[in-house]
């Protein structure tokens, strides 16, 4: 993936997260509720006003049409001619409400009369309305007239009209009225725009209100998040200021109680850990003095073992072996204590990694069992003593547990030196791999029983980490492969403030002085 694609992907991810934030969701909910309420109210107001405006306009026009038609039809002579019908249409339409009239007489179907024949004719009247107007209704007590005034709203050439029609007498003409609703439509459009603007203003107001409300709600939540982050970073004295008695205040109180409880538990665990470290340091220091004398005695016993009674010789050799093992264990415990207390220091020097590995192999007489592939000239700034401990642990474990030949390969890559140590054994079981660097861990089921303490690989890992590197364990095609990666440049010096527990450090430094 290119840098541009990575940047685009991060931007899209950040944008998606920002859209899913609580503030955005609160504003969206407020806006949705306000929009729904405003649209509902505006819609109801619009339709109520629309019906009222249209009903008032059409009722006024239809009533005026009825009155004008009743007044003028009495002047129409029997057997009216086409000019008489035209005069009737003109007279009815001249009432002052600006509507047009079409008059149709069954006796003169060839000449339907219109007050504006250029725009309104019988063809403009809907067929359904013509059929309804011409159909007589049964005369009853509740319906004394067979013909009535009917109306229908219709768009003619894109303009709204209310069209009314009625038959004057059973054998008389039929009149139709065309009343334009353009003014009413303009008024309704103005009303619609006004309601739309009001809805928009309500939406903006709700968004501002949501912003203010979200700030009020999210400010304590942000403080709680910052306090939780500080607590997670180790500032256990972090507390929240409690204000009010609402749910957020209860949450702040709960956080303070949890932080106080965590602080007490951490202090208790720290005190116990400090006691344990002090105990290990003191125990190792106290054991070291008698072990020095015991080691000297065992060296003498080992030299004289061959001249001793054959019945006693095995016991002497066992004492020598176990004494040396105990001495190694004490030294390892002292080294672990230094790492835990933060007092382990690097005495760095620029060395050739190949020379350092050769020195480690020659000093332990492993040259016949180790195949070395290490080009000269790879210089690294390291602590030779600590790196020798790392190489000794990795190669020694490979020889002890995996078997020879052990292959050591060195290469330089990306400003680091990589050392691979592989053996010819059965490999490491998959369930053991995550634990090989744990203290006192022994994989007896996968390999031959170890007589070591189980601290070697953990100390090797600590020495690698103090150099700014690391060690990984895996299974190769044949046997196990341990890979040490170290930077060529020296690591920054450790902070004096984070050295560890002062009590343990004093004990270790006292031991070193001895």
Short mmCIF file of C-alpha atoms in Angstrom, two decimals:
data_model
loop_
_atom_site.label_atom_id
_atom_site.label_comp_id
_atom_site.label_asym_id
_atom_site.label_seq_id
_atom_site.Cartn_x
_atom_site.Cartn_y
_atom_site.Cartn_z
CA UNK A 1 0.00 0.00 0.00
CA UNK A 2 1.41 3.43 -0.98
CA UNK A 3 1.78 6.40 1.39
CA UNK A 4 -1.04 8.21 -0.40
CA UNK A 5 -3.37 5.24 0.01
CA UNK A 6 -2.41 4.95 3.67
CA UNK A 7 -3.08 8.66 4.22
CA UNK A 8 -6.42 8.44 2.43
CA UNK A 9 -7.40 5.40 4.46
CA UNK A 10 -6.46 7.08 7.74
CA UNK A 11 -8.38 10.21 6.74
CA UNK A 12 -11.46 8.15 5.88
CA UNK A 13 -11.19 6.25 9.16
CA UNK A 14 -10.82 9.46 11.17
CA UNK A 15 -13.74 11.05 9.34
CA UNK A 16 -15.92 8.00 9.98
CA UNK A 17 -15.00 8.06 13.68
CA UNK A 18 -15.79 11.76 13.92
CA UNK A 19 -19.19 11.16 12.31
CA UNK A 20 -19.87 8.48 14.92
CA UNK A 21 -18.96 10.73 17.85
CA UNK A 22 -21.47 11.34 20.62
CA UNK A 23 -21.58 15.07 19.87
CA UNK A 24 -22.53 14.49 16.23
CA UNK A 25 -25.13 11.92 17.21
CA UNK A 26 -26.72 14.30 19.77
CA UNK A 27 -26.87 17.10 17.20
CA UNK A 28 -28.32 14.69 14.64
CA UNK A 29 -31.01 13.50 17.08
CA UNK A 30 -31.95 17.06 18.08
CA UNK A 31 -32.04 18.12 14.44
CA UNK A 32 -34.12 15.10 13.41
CA UNK A 33 -36.65 15.70 16.19
CA UNK A 34 -36.86 19.41 15.41
CA UNK A 35 -37.13 18.73 11.68
CA UNK A 36 -39.88 16.17 12.20
CA UNK A 37 -41.82 18.48 14.52
CA UNK A 38 -41.38 21.51 12.25
CA UNK A 39 -42.29 19.62 9.09
CA UNK A 40 -45.33 18.08 10.77
CA UNK A 41 -46.54 21.43 12.11
CA UNK A 42 -45.83 23.20 8.83
CA UNK A 43 -47.55 20.49 6.81
CA UNK A 44 -50.64 20.54 9.01
CA UNK A 45 -50.76 24.36 8.94
CA UNK A 46 -50.30 24.40 5.16
CA UNK A 47 -53.06 21.90 4.43
CA UNK A 48 -55.50 23.54 6.85
CA UNK A 49 -54.84 26.95 5.33
CA UNK A 50 -55.00 25.54 1.81
CA UNK A 51 -58.39 23.97 2.38
CA UNK A 52 -59.68 27.11 4.04
CA UNK A 53 -58.43 29.42 1.28
CA UNK A 54 -59.69 27.25 -1.57
CA UNK A 55 -63.04 26.58 0.10
CA UNK A 56 -63.60 30.27 0.77
CA UNK A 57 -62.69 31.23 -2.81
CA UNK A 58 -64.81 28.56 -4.48
CA UNK A 59 -67.80 29.01 -2.14
CA UNK A 60 -67.77 32.75 -2.78
CA UNK A 61 -67.56 32.26 -6.55
CA UNK A 62 -70.20 29.52 -6.66
CA UNK A 63 -72.66 31.50 -4.53
CA UNK A 64 -72.17 34.57 -6.68
CA UNK A 65 -72.59 32.44 -9.84
CA UNK A 66 -75.85 31.02 -8.51
CA UNK A 67 -77.24 34.43 -7.58
CA UNK A 68 -76.16 36.06 -10.87
CA UNK A 69 -77.51 33.17 -12.94
CA UNK A 70 -80.86 33.25 -11.09
CA UNK A 71 -81.14 37.02 -11.59
CA UNK A 72 -80.26 37.04 -15.28
CA UNK A 73 -81.97 33.88 -16.48
CA UNK A 74 -85.40 35.41 -15.82
CA UNK A 75 -84.73 37.86 -18.67
CA UNK A 76 -84.05 35.04 -21.12
CA UNK A 77 -86.99 34.72 -23.58
CA UNK A 78 -88.61 31.42 -24.44
CA UNK A 79 -86.96 29.84 -27.46
CA UNK A 80 -83.87 31.92 -26.93
CA UNK A 81 -81.57 32.41 -29.88
CA UNK A 82 -77.83 32.09 -29.98
CA UNK A 83 -77.31 35.85 -29.39
CA UNK A 84 -79.62 35.63 -26.38
CA UNK A 85 -77.49 32.82 -24.93
CA UNK A 86 -74.33 34.84 -25.53
CA UNK A 87 -75.90 37.84 -23.80
CA UNK A 88 -76.83 35.63 -20.84
CA UNK A 89 -73.27 34.32 -20.52
CA UNK A 90 -71.87 37.86 -20.65
CA UNK A 91 -74.35 39.21 -18.10
CA UNK A 92 -73.77 36.39 -15.61
CA UNK A 93 -69.98 36.77 -15.90
CA UNK A 94 -70.17 40.55 -15.28
CA UNK A 95 -70.95 40.17 -11.56
CA UNK A 96 -67.50 41.44 -10.55
CA UNK A 97 -65.79 38.29 -9.21
CA UNK A 98 -63.80 37.74 -12.43
CA UNK A 99 -65.09 34.41 -13.66
CA UNK A 100 -66.18 33.33 -17.11
CA UNK A 101 -69.38 31.57 -18.15
CA UNK A 102 -70.29 29.07 -20.85
CA UNK A 103 -74.01 28.54 -21.62
CA UNK A 104 -75.31 25.55 -23.55
CA UNK A 105 -78.94 25.12 -24.72
CA UNK A 106 -80.11 21.70 -25.96
CA UNK A 107 -82.30 23.58 -28.48
CA UNK A 108 -79.19 25.17 -30.02
CA UNK A 109 -76.37 22.66 -29.67
CA UNK A 110 -74.60 24.27 -32.61
CA UNK A 111 -73.88 27.52 -30.79
CA UNK A 112 -72.65 27.16 -27.22
CA UNK A 113 -72.25 30.68 -25.83
CA UNK A 114 -69.19 31.86 -23.86
CA UNK A 115 -68.27 35.11 -22.17
CA UNK A 116 -64.69 34.53 -23.45
CA UNK A 117 -64.94 32.14 -26.40
CA UNK A 118 -61.23 32.45 -27.16
CA UNK A 119 -60.31 30.77 -23.87
CA UNK A 120 -63.32 28.89 -22.53
CA UNK A 121 -65.60 26.52 -24.40
CA UNK A 122 -67.74 23.53 -23.61
CA UNK A 123 -64.76 21.29 -24.42
CA UNK A 124 -62.97 22.68 -21.35
CA UNK A 125 -65.67 21.32 -19.03
CA UNK A 126 -64.74 17.89 -17.66
CA UNK A 127 -66.94 15.12 -19.07
CA UNK A 128 -67.69 13.82 -15.57
CA UNK A 129 -68.99 17.23 -14.52
CA UNK A 130 -71.17 17.52 -17.68
CA UNK A 131 -72.65 14.09 -17.04
CA UNK A 132 -73.38 14.86 -13.38
CA UNK A 133 -74.95 18.24 -14.13
CA UNK A 134 -77.24 16.78 -16.84
CA UNK A 135 -78.43 13.87 -14.65
CA UNK A 136 -81.61 14.71 -12.67
CA UNK A 137 -81.98 13.54 -9.08
CA UNK A 138 -85.12 12.07 -7.60
CA UNK A 139 -87.35 14.70 -6.06
CA UNK A 140 -88.12 13.92 -2.42
CA UNK A 141 -89.02 15.83 0.68
CA UNK A 142 -85.35 16.28 1.45
CA UNK A 143 -84.52 17.02 -2.23
CA UNK A 144 -87.13 19.31 -3.76
CA UNK A 145 -85.11 20.08 -6.93
CA UNK A 146 -83.98 17.62 -9.59
CA UNK A 147 -80.96 19.69 -10.65
CA UNK A 148 -78.21 21.15 -8.47
CA UNK A 149 -75.03 23.16 -8.69
CA UNK A 150 -71.93 20.94 -8.94
CA UNK A 151 -68.26 21.90 -9.02
CA UNK A 152 -64.86 20.41 -9.73
CA UNK A 153 -61.26 21.66 -9.51
CA UNK A 154 -59.35 21.33 -12.74
CA UNK A 155 -56.06 22.50 -14.23
CA UNK A 156 -56.47 24.12 -17.65
CA UNK A 157 -53.21 24.79 -19.49
CA UNK A 158 -51.34 24.62 -16.18
CA UNK A 159 -53.60 27.08 -14.38
CA UNK A 160 -55.92 26.04 -11.50
CA UNK A 161 -59.67 26.61 -11.89
CA UNK A 162 -62.81 25.72 -10.02
CA UNK A 163 -65.48 24.79 -12.58
CA UNK A 164 -69.13 24.90 -11.50
CA UNK A 165 -72.18 23.91 -13.50
CA UNK A 166 -75.94 23.69 -13.17
CA UNK A 167 -79.07 23.21 -15.32
CA UNK A 168 -81.38 26.19 -14.96
CA UNK A 169 -84.79 24.61 -15.63
CA UNK A 170 -85.71 21.14 -16.86
CA UNK A 171 -85.88 22.34 -20.44
CA UNK A 172 -83.66 25.39 -20.12
CA UNK A 173 -79.97 25.99 -20.75
CA UNK A 174 -77.02 24.67 -18.77
CA UNK A 175 -74.46 27.15 -17.47
CA UNK A 176 -70.86 26.50 -16.49
CA UNK A 177 -68.58 28.82 -14.49
CA UNK A 178 -64.75 29.03 -14.76
CA UNK A 179 -63.17 30.71 -11.74
CA UNK A 180 -59.37 31.09 -11.73
CA UNK A 181 -57.51 30.17 -8.50
CA UNK A 182 -54.21 31.80 -9.52
CA UNK A 183 -54.34 34.34 -6.69
CA UNK A 184 -55.07 31.67 -4.15
CA UNK A 185 -52.21 29.52 -5.49
CA UNK A 186 -49.84 32.48 -5.21
CA UNK A 187 -50.96 33.05 -1.61
CA UNK A 188 -50.47 29.37 -0.83
CA UNK A 189 -47.00 29.40 -2.42
CA UNK A 190 -46.07 32.37 -0.25
CA UNK A 191 -47.39 30.55 2.78
CA UNK A 192 -45.38 27.43 1.81
CA UNK A 193 -42.16 29.40 1.48
CA UNK A 194 -42.81 31.07 4.82
CA UNK A 195 -43.33 27.72 6.49
CA UNK A 196 -40.20 26.30 4.81
CA UNK A 197 -38.12 29.23 6.10
CA UNK A 198 -39.61 28.74 9.56
CA UNK A 199 -38.72 25.04 9.39
CA UNK A 200 -35.14 25.88 8.37
CA UNK A 201 -34.82 28.38 11.22
CA UNK A 202 -36.18 25.78 13.64
CA UNK A 203 -33.64 23.27 12.34
CA UNK A 204 -30.76 25.74 12.80
CA UNK A 205 -32.02 26.64 16.26
CA UNK A 206 -32.25 22.99 17.24
CA UNK A 207 -28.69 22.38 16.00
CA UNK A 208 -27.40 25.28 18.10
CA UNK A 209 -29.39 24.05 21.07
CA UNK A 210 -28.02 20.54 20.54
CA UNK A 211 -24.49 21.94 20.37
CA UNK A 212 -24.98 23.72 23.68
CA UNK A 213 -26.62 20.68 25.27
CA UNK A 214 -23.94 18.32 23.98
CA UNK A 215 -21.22 20.60 25.31
CA UNK A 216 -22.90 20.53 28.72
CA UNK A 217 -23.17 16.75 28.65
CA UNK A 218 -19.86 15.94 26.99
CA UNK A 219 -17.67 18.23 29.06
CA UNK A 220 -17.94 15.96 32.15
CA UNK A 221 -17.58 12.91 29.90
CA UNK A 222 -14.38 14.34 28.40
CA UNK A 223 -13.02 15.06 31.87
CA UNK A 224 -13.85 11.50 32.82
CA UNK A 225 -12.06 10.20 29.71
CA UNK A 226 -8.97 12.33 30.43
CA UNK A 227 -8.95 11.14 34.03
CA UNK A 228 -9.25 7.49 32.94
CA UNK A 229 -6.37 8.02 30.49
CA UNK A 230 -4.23 9.58 33.22
CA UNK A 231 -5.11 6.72 35.55
CA UNK A 232 -4.14 4.21 32.88
CA UNK A 233 -0.79 5.99 32.44
CA UNK A 234 0.00 5.42 36.09
CA UNK A 235 -1.07 8.71 37.70
CA UNK A 236 -3.02 7.00 40.44
CA UNK A 237 -3.70 10.23 42.36
CA UNK A 238 -6.04 11.40 39.57
CA UNK A 239 -9.46 12.40 40.88
CA UNK A 240 -12.50 14.15 39.44
CA UNK A 241 -14.15 17.22 40.89
CA UNK A 242 -17.76 16.34 41.70
CA UNK A 243 -20.40 18.96 41.02
CA UNK A 244 -24.14 18.57 41.40
CA UNK A 245 -26.21 15.49 42.13
CA UNK A 246 -27.16 14.20 38.68
CA UNK A 247 -26.15 10.95 36.98
CA UNK A 248 -22.85 12.41 35.73
CA UNK A 249 -21.97 13.45 39.28
CA UNK A 250 -22.74 9.91 40.45
CA UNK A 251 -20.47 8.61 37.69
CA UNK A 252 -17.67 10.94 38.85
CA UNK A 253 -18.07 9.72 42.44
CA UNK A 254 -17.96 6.11 41.27
CA UNK A 255 -14.78 6.85 39.31
CA UNK A 256 -13.16 8.48 42.34
CA UNK A 257 -14.03 5.50 44.54
CA UNK A 258 -12.64 3.09 41.93
CA UNK A 259 -9.47 5.17 41.55
CA UNK A 260 -8.99 5.31 45.32
CA UNK A 261 -9.46 1.55 45.61
CA UNK A 262 -7.05 0.95 42.73
CA UNK A 263 -4.52 3.31 44.31
CA UNK A 264 -4.65 1.43 47.58
CA UNK A 265 -4.31 -1.96 45.87
CA UNK A 266 -1.40 -0.80 43.72
CA UNK A 267 0.37 0.65 46.75
CA UNK A 268 -0.15 -2.61 48.61
CA UNK A 269 1.12 -4.66 45.67
CA UNK A 270 4.07 -2.31 45.21
CA UNK A 271 4.97 -2.66 48.86
CA UNK A 272 4.78 -6.44 48.62
CA UNK A 273 6.84 -6.43 45.43
CA UNK A 274 9.44 -4.20 47.05
CA UNK A 275 9.60 -6.56 50.02
CA UNK A 276 9.99 -9.54 47.68
CA UNK A 277 12.76 -7.84 45.74
CA UNK A 278 14.52 -6.83 48.93
CA UNK A 279 14.20 -10.38 50.20
CA UNK A 280 15.71 -11.81 47.01
CA UNK A 281 18.49 -9.23 47.04
CA UNK A 282 19.29 -9.83 50.70
CA UNK A 283 19.05 -13.59 50.34
CA UNK A 284 21.34 -13.58 47.32
CA UNK A 285 23.80 -11.32 49.10
CA UNK A 286 23.79 -13.50 52.20
CA UNK A 287 24.21 -16.69 50.17
CA UNK A 288 27.07 -15.30 48.15
CA UNK A 289 29.54 -15.15 51.05
CA UNK A 290 29.22 -18.81 52.17
CA UNK A 291 29.05 -19.90 48.53
CA UNK A 292 32.42 -18.30 47.90
CA UNK A 293 33.94 -20.46 50.62
CA UNK A 294 32.03 -23.56 49.49
CA UNK A 295 33.19 -23.02 45.89
CA UNK A 296 36.82 -22.85 47.01
CA UNK A 297 36.40 -26.07 48.99
CA UNK A 298 34.65 -27.84 46.12
CA UNK A 299 37.48 -26.84 43.75
CA UNK A 300 39.92 -28.55 46.12
CA UNK A 301 37.64 -31.59 46.44
CA UNK A 302 37.33 -31.83 42.66
CA UNK A 303 41.13 -31.78 42.29
CA UNK A 304 41.46 -34.56 44.87
CA UNK A 305 38.43 -36.56 43.72
CA UNK A 306 40.45 -39.16 41.84
CA UNK A 307 42.54 -39.95 44.92
CA UNK A 308 39.55 -40.42 47.18
CA UNK A 309 37.85 -43.66 48.12
CA UNK A 310 35.76 -44.90 45.12
CA UNK A 311 32.73 -45.06 47.41
CA UNK A 312 33.11 -41.37 48.28
CA UNK A 313 34.05 -40.00 44.84
CA UNK A 314 30.47 -39.90 43.39
CA UNK A 315 29.22 -38.02 46.43
CA UNK A 316 32.07 -35.52 46.15
CA UNK A 317 31.41 -34.91 42.46
CA UNK A 318 27.67 -34.46 43.19
CA UNK A 319 28.49 -31.89 45.88
CA UNK A 320 30.81 -30.07 43.45
CA UNK A 321 28.16 -30.05 40.71
CA UNK A 322 25.31 -28.89 42.93
CA UNK A 323 27.50 -26.23 44.58
CA UNK A 324 28.37 -24.77 41.19
CA UNK A 325 24.72 -24.92 40.15
CA UNK A 326 23.74 -23.10 43.35
CA UNK A 327 26.43 -20.51 42.69
CA UNK A 328 25.10 -19.96 39.14
CA UNK A 329 21.57 -19.65 40.50
CA UNK A 330 22.62 -17.00 43.02
CA UNK A 331 24.45 -15.06 40.30
CA UNK A 332 21.38 -15.26 38.07
CA UNK A 333 19.13 -14.09 40.91
CA UNK A 334 21.44 -11.16 41.51
CA UNK A 335 21.32 -10.27 37.82
CA UNK A 336 17.50 -10.54 37.76
CA UNK A 337 17.34 -8.32 40.84
CA UNK A 338 19.43 -5.67 39.11
CA UNK A 339 17.08 -5.66 36.12
CA UNK A 340 14.00 -5.47 38.33
CA UNK A 341 15.47 -2.66 40.40
CA UNK A 342 16.50 -0.73 37.27
CA UNK A 343 20.16 -0.58 38.27
CA UNK A 344 21.52 -2.62 35.37
CA UNK A 345 23.91 -0.36 33.45
CA UNK A 346 25.48 -0.61 30.02
CA UNK A 347 29.23 -0.29 29.68
CA UNK A 348 29.09 0.20 25.92
CA UNK A 349 31.97 -0.06 23.50
CA UNK A 350 32.22 -0.44 19.73
CA UNK A 351 33.08 -4.06 18.95
CA UNK A 352 33.04 -6.39 15.99
CA UNK A 353 30.08 -8.73 16.49
CA UNK A 354 31.89 -11.62 14.76
CA UNK A 355 34.89 -11.28 17.10
CA UNK A 356 32.59 -11.21 20.12
CA UNK A 357 30.84 -14.44 19.06
CA UNK A 358 34.20 -16.13 18.29
CA UNK A 359 35.46 -15.15 21.74
CA UNK A 360 32.32 -16.61 23.36
CA UNK A 361 32.68 -19.91 21.44
CA UNK A 362 36.45 -20.24 22.04
CA UNK A 363 36.18 -19.40 25.72
CA UNK A 364 33.76 -22.27 26.24
CA UNK A 365 35.45 -24.72 23.85
CA UNK A 366 32.41 -24.97 21.56
CA UNK A 367 34.31 -24.48 18.31
CA UNK A 368 33.87 -28.15 17.27
CA UNK A 369 30.08 -28.08 17.74
CA UNK A 370 29.20 -24.67 16.28
CA UNK A 371 29.08 -23.59 12.64
CA UNK A 372 29.65 -19.84 12.45
CA UNK A 373 28.64 -17.66 9.50
CA UNK A 374 29.63 -14.18 10.65
CA UNK A 375 31.26 -11.69 8.28
CA UNK A 376 33.75 -9.36 9.90
CA UNK A 377 33.29 -5.62 9.86
CA UNK A 378 29.80 -5.45 11.44
CA UNK A 379 30.49 -2.97 14.25
CA UNK A 380 27.96 -2.34 17.00
CA UNK A 381 28.07 -0.24 20.17
CA UNK A 382 27.24 -2.80 22.88
CA UNK A 383 28.23 -3.96 26.32
CA UNK A 384 30.59 -6.90 25.54
CA UNK A 385 30.04 -8.59 28.90
CA UNK A 386 26.25 -8.56 28.67
CA UNK A 387 26.24 -9.57 25.01
CA UNK A 388 28.58 -12.46 25.86
CA UNK A 389 25.96 -13.62 28.38
CA UNK A 390 23.31 -13.51 25.63
CA UNK A 391 25.40 -15.51 23.16
CA UNK A 392 26.40 -18.02 25.83
CA UNK A 393 22.76 -18.61 26.79
CA UNK A 394 21.50 -18.96 23.23
CA UNK A 395 24.34 -21.20 21.99
CA UNK A 396 24.53 -23.17 25.23
CA UNK A 397 20.79 -23.89 25.19
CA UNK A 398 20.99 -24.93 21.53
CA UNK A 399 23.80 -27.38 22.32
CA UNK A 400 22.15 -28.71 25.45
CA UNK A 401 18.57 -29.06 24.22
CA UNK A 402 18.81 -29.21 20.43
CA UNK A 403 22.10 -30.90 19.75
CA UNK A 404 24.93 -30.14 17.38
CA UNK A 405 25.66 -28.91 14.89
CA UNK A 406 24.49 -25.48 16.05
CA UNK A 407 24.51 -22.84 13.34
CA UNK A 408 25.12 -19.16 14.13
CA UNK A 409 24.46 -16.68 11.32
CA UNK A 410 25.09 -12.94 11.53
CA UNK A 411 23.81 -10.29 9.10
CA UNK A 412 23.28 -6.54 9.03
CA UNK A 413 19.94 -5.05 7.97
CA UNK A 414 18.27 -1.63 8.27
CA UNK A 415 20.70 -0.28 10.86
CA UNK A 416 20.51 -3.40 13.01
CA UNK A 417 22.52 -6.56 13.47
CA UNK A 418 20.63 -9.85 13.41
CA UNK A 419 22.07 -13.02 14.96
CA UNK A 420 20.28 -16.32 14.29
CA UNK A 421 21.09 -19.37 16.42
CA UNK A 422 19.56 -22.61 15.13
CA UNK A 423 19.99 -26.16 16.37
CA UNK A 424 19.38 -29.66 15.01
CA UNK A 425 16.91 -30.81 17.61
CA UNK A 426 13.20 -31.63 17.51
CA UNK A 427 12.14 -27.98 17.87
CA UNK A 428 9.99 -26.32 20.49
CA UNK A 429 6.37 -27.43 21.04
CA UNK A 430 3.87 -24.79 19.96
CA UNK A 431 2.38 -24.54 23.45
CA UNK A 432 5.84 -23.87 24.88
CA UNK A 433 6.93 -21.11 22.46
CA UNK A 434 5.05 -18.27 24.22
CA UNK A 435 6.74 -19.15 27.53
CA UNK A 436 10.39 -19.80 26.62
CA UNK A 437 11.47 -16.41 28.00
CA UNK A 438 9.47 -16.72 31.23
CA UNK A 439 11.43 -17.00 34.43
CA UNK A 440 11.89 -20.49 35.87
CA UNK A 441 10.03 -22.00 32.91
CA UNK A 442 11.31 -25.42 31.73
CA UNK A 443 9.93 -27.28 28.74
CA UNK A 444 10.75 -30.75 30.04
CA UNK A 445 8.13 -32.41 27.86
CA UNK A 446 9.64 -31.18 24.57
CA UNK A 447 13.33 -31.53 25.32
CA UNK A 448 15.80 -33.30 27.52
CA UNK A 449 15.58 -32.48 31.20
CA UNK A 450 17.49 -29.30 31.99
CA UNK A 451 19.67 -28.92 35.01
CA UNK A 452 19.56 -25.13 34.72
CA UNK A 453 17.51 -22.72 36.79
CA UNK A 454 15.15 -21.58 34.04
CA UNK A 455 16.49 -18.02 34.24
CA UNK A 456 18.99 -18.06 31.36
CA UNK A 457 16.69 -17.06 28.51
CA UNK A 458 14.87 -14.45 30.61
CA UNK A 459 18.23 -12.87 31.50
CA UNK A 460 19.27 -13.01 27.84
CA UNK A 461 16.05 -11.23 26.86
CA UNK A 462 16.62 -8.57 29.54
CA UNK A 463 20.17 -7.99 28.30
CA UNK A 464 18.88 -7.67 24.72
CA UNK A 465 16.19 -5.22 25.76
CA UNK A 466 18.62 -3.04 27.72
CA UNK A 467 20.52 -2.71 24.42
CA UNK A 468 17.29 -1.64 22.70
CA UNK A 469 16.86 -5.00 20.96
CA UNK A 470 14.85 -8.18 21.36
CA UNK A 471 14.98 -11.97 20.99
CA UNK A 472 12.38 -14.11 19.24
CA UNK A 473 11.93 -17.87 19.29
CA UNK A 474 10.50 -19.99 16.47
CA UNK A 475 10.80 -23.38 14.81
CA UNK A 476 12.77 -23.64 11.59
CA UNK A 477 12.84 -26.41 9.03
CA UNK A 478 15.04 -28.39 11.43
CA UNK A 479 15.17 -27.54 15.11
CA UNK A 480 14.53 -24.29 16.95
CA UNK A 481 15.69 -20.84 15.82
CA UNK A 482 16.43 -17.99 18.23
CA UNK A 483 16.87 -14.58 16.57
CA UNK A 484 18.63 -11.71 18.34
CA UNK A 485 18.10 -8.24 16.86
CA UNK A 486 20.18 -5.32 18.14
CA UNK A 487 20.54 -1.73 16.91
CA UNK A 488 24.01 -0.74 15.74
CA UNK A 489 23.70 2.67 17.41
CA UNK A 490 23.86 2.92 21.21
CA UNK A 491 20.48 3.17 22.99
CA UNK A 492 19.65 6.34 24.95
CA UNK A 493 20.71 6.29 28.59
CA UNK A 494 18.01 5.20 31.03
CA UNK A 495 16.18 7.84 33.05
CA UNK A 496 17.44 8.28 36.56
CA UNK A 497 13.92 8.94 37.82
CA UNK A 498 12.55 5.58 36.75
CA UNK A 499 15.29 3.37 38.19
CA UNK A 500 12.99 1.43 40.43
CA UNK A 501 12.53 0.91 44.12
CA UNK A 502 15.15 2.71 46.17
CA UNK A 503 15.37 0.06 48.87
CA UNK A 504 16.20 -2.71 46.44
CA UNK A 505 18.65 -0.49 44.55
CA UNK A 506 20.54 0.30 47.73
CA UNK A 507 20.78 -3.38 48.57
CA UNK A 508 22.07 -4.31 45.12
CA UNK A 509 24.60 -1.49 45.04
CA UNK A 510 25.76 -2.55 48.47
CA UNK A 511 26.19 -6.08 47.17
CA UNK A 512 28.17 -4.82 44.16
CA UNK A 513 30.45 -2.89 46.45
CA UNK A 514 31.33 -6.04 48.30
#
